[in-house]
Amino acid sequence: MKLTAAQIERAAQQLEEAERSRVACRQFSLEHPGMTMDDAYAVQHAWMQLKQRNGRRVKGHKIGLTSKAMQRAVKIDEPDFGTLLDDMFYRDGAVIPSARFLQLKIEAELAFVLDKPLSGPDCTLFDVLDATAYVTPALEILDARIQRVDAATGRSRTVLDTISDNAANAALVLGGRAFKPNLIDADMRRIGAIVSRNGEVEETGLAAGVLNHPAYGIAWLANRLHRHGVTLQAGEVVLAGSFIRPIDVQKGDTIVADYGEFGTVSCCFG
């Protein structure tokens, strides 16, 4: 750890103010050149603690940067993770107020809803399948409370900034046809999504893009959180990671993700 407790708390306050004012703050990795991955997660944790003190409740977790291509792009060798709060959840087909966000993007993935607790350090794919009540299609809405590009230097934010910023999570939509992973004939790796914006296909992908199987992502998270003494709890929702590239969205856009036999999930931005 390079940052002091006071610096971590100040960064959390900056994120909260950026979200409230919808003016992105300066990259923490520029303000603190010696910042570490542990510092970034400490900032994220402090921000989520601040939100809980303000009345929010933890309802789950998200996993990001699950593809090898994305990991290489940001120069890391493992995914990242963030927290899902109660005010982030939208119903299928919802009109989402775009004014709530700063720099919107959207991704398609699978959400696991747990029936049993999951903990590391030796959680496996099979433990995840056994502990899962059901899996359902989802859209993850991304935002950037930290500047993606620094106005003064033109420098792009780093993974340290993204992690601090709750792994870029802002909201999610659950929909489609929920299924129990032990009762489907389909190989979950081959579940695909065709994602359209305003009727035009923008991205397609297969769930195998998430660590070869989305359940591996959940197992990774259970093992990773074990370092912090955290257990994934029954009833929590875990976003397993996107298998498409992020799509830019703005006010007036309608997004539909078609998961074939597993239904569709959609939203529009008002």
mmCIF file of N, CA and C in Angstrom, residues 63-74 76-79 208-212 240-245:
data_model
loop_
_atom_site.group_PDB
_atom_site.id
_atom_site.type_symbol
_atom_site.label_atom_id
_atom_site.label_comp_id
_atom_site.label_asym_id
_atom_site.label_seq_id
_atom_site.Cartn_x
_atom_site.Cartn_y
_atom_site.Cartn_z
ATOM 1 N N ILE A 63 -17.608 -9.059 -12.147
ATOM 2 C CA ILE A 63 -16.272 -9.408 -12.588
ATOM 3 C C ILE A 63 -16.049 -8.736 -13.933
ATOM 4 N N GLY A 64 -14.883 -8.158 -14.131
ATOM 5 C CA GLY A 64 -14.566 -7.507 -15.397
ATOM 6 C C GLY A 64 -13.211 -7.939 -15.917
ATOM 7 N N LEU A 65 -12.893 -7.482 -17.108
ATOM 8 C CA LEU A 65 -11.602 -7.779 -17.745
ATOM 9 C C LEU A 65 -11.336 -9.287 -17.763
ATOM 10 N N THR A 66 -12.357 -10.046 -18.184
ATOM 11 C CA THR A 66 -12.231 -11.506 -18.165
ATOM 12 C C THR A 66 -11.594 -12.069 -19.427
ATOM 13 N N SER A 67 -11.571 -11.298 -20.505
ATOM 14 C CA SER A 67 -10.988 -11.816 -21.744
ATOM 15 C C SER A 67 -9.493 -11.552 -21.773
ATOM 16 N N LYS A 68 -8.758 -12.440 -22.428
ATOM 17 C CA LYS A 68 -7.307 -12.278 -22.548
ATOM 18 C C LYS A 68 -6.965 -10.992 -23.295
ATOM 19 N N ALA A 69 -7.773 -10.669 -24.318
ATOM 20 C CA ALA A 69 -7.503 -9.463 -25.103
ATOM 21 C C ALA A 69 -7.572 -8.217 -24.225
ATOM 22 N N MET A 70 -8.605 -8.143 -23.362
ATOM 23 C CA MET A 70 -8.751 -6.976 -22.489
ATOM 24 C C MET A 70 -7.645 -6.937 -21.443
ATOM 25 N N GLN A 71 -7.260 -8.098 -20.919
ATOM 26 C CA GLN A 71 -6.188 -8.131 -19.923
ATOM 27 C C GLN A 71 -4.867 -7.652 -20.521
ATOM 28 N N ARG A 72 -4.592 -8.087 -21.755
ATOM 29 C CA ARG A 72 -3.359 -7.632 -22.417
ATOM 30 C C ARG A 72 -3.400 -6.126 -22.663
ATOM 31 N N ALA A 73 -4.588 -5.632 -23.014
ATOM 32 C CA ALA A 73 -4.720 -4.208 -23.335
ATOM 33 C C ALA A 73 -4.400 -3.331 -22.133
ATOM 34 N N VAL A 74 -4.768 -3.803 -20.932
ATOM 35 C CA VAL A 74 -4.539 -2.981 -19.737
ATOM 36 C C VAL A 74 -3.362 -3.496 -18.906
ATOM 37 N N ILE A 76 -2.624 -6.455 -17.345
ATOM 38 C CA ILE A 76 -2.798 -7.237 -16.126
ATOM 39 C C ILE A 76 -2.963 -8.700 -16.520
ATOM 40 N N ASP A 77 -2.875 -9.591 -15.538
ATOM 41 C CA ASP A 77 -2.979 -11.019 -15.851
ATOM 42 C C ASP A 77 -4.113 -11.707 -15.108
ATOM 43 N N GLU A 78 -5.059 -10.919 -14.582
ATOM 44 C CA GLU A 78 -6.237 -11.481 -13.939
ATOM 45 C C GLU A 78 -7.399 -10.512 -14.117
ATOM 46 N N PRO A 79 -8.643 -10.976 -13.924
ATOM 47 C CA PRO A 79 -9.788 -10.058 -14.009
ATOM 48 C C PRO A 79 -9.765 -9.038 -12.864
ATOM 49 N N ALA A 208 -18.014 -18.409 -23.878
ATOM 50 C CA ALA A 208 -16.678 -18.988 -23.707
ATOM 51 C C ALA A 208 -15.605 -17.914 -23.636
ATOM 52 N N GLY A 209 -15.908 -16.696 -24.117
ATOM 53 C CA GLY A 209 -14.961 -15.598 -24.029
ATOM 54 C C GLY A 209 -14.637 -15.208 -22.595
ATOM 55 N N VAL A 210 -15.455 -15.670 -21.645
ATOM 56 C CA VAL A 210 -15.231 -15.383 -20.229
ATOM 57 C C VAL A 210 -14.465 -16.553 -19.610
ATOM 58 N N LEU A 211 -13.136 -16.484 -19.667
ATOM 59 C CA LEU A 211 -12.278 -17.474 -19.010
ATOM 60 C C LEU A 211 -12.581 -18.905 -19.445
ATOM 61 N N ASN A 212 -13.111 -19.063 -20.664
ATOM 62 C CA ASN A 212 -13.470 -20.359 -21.251
ATOM 63 C C ASN A 212 -14.799 -20.904 -20.736
ATOM 64 N N ALA A 240 -20.830 -12.319 -14.403
ATOM 65 C CA ALA A 240 -19.669 -13.174 -14.647
ATOM 66 C C ALA A 240 -18.634 -12.559 -15.577
ATOM 67 N N GLY A 241 -18.970 -11.468 -16.255
ATOM 68 C CA GLY A 241 -18.021 -10.854 -17.175
ATOM 69 C C GLY A 241 -18.563 -10.815 -18.592
ATOM 70 N N SER A 242 -18.237 -9.748 -19.292
ATOM 71 C CA SER A 242 -18.786 -9.544 -20.635
ATOM 72 C C SER A 242 -18.096 -10.411 -21.676
ATOM 73 N N PHE A 243 -18.887 -10.837 -22.674
ATOM 74 C CA PHE A 243 -18.290 -11.522 -23.818
ATOM 75 C C PHE A 243 -18.498 -10.742 -25.110
ATOM 76 N N ILE A 244 -18.718 -9.427 -24.978
ATOM 77 C CA ILE A 244 -18.657 -8.519 -26.125
ATOM 78 C C ILE A 244 -17.812 -7.318 -25.724
ATOM 79 N N ARG A 245 -17.382 -6.541 -26.724
ATOM 80 C CA ARG A 245 -16.714 -5.280 -26.434
ATOM 81 C C ARG A 245 -17.749 -4.256 -25.972
#
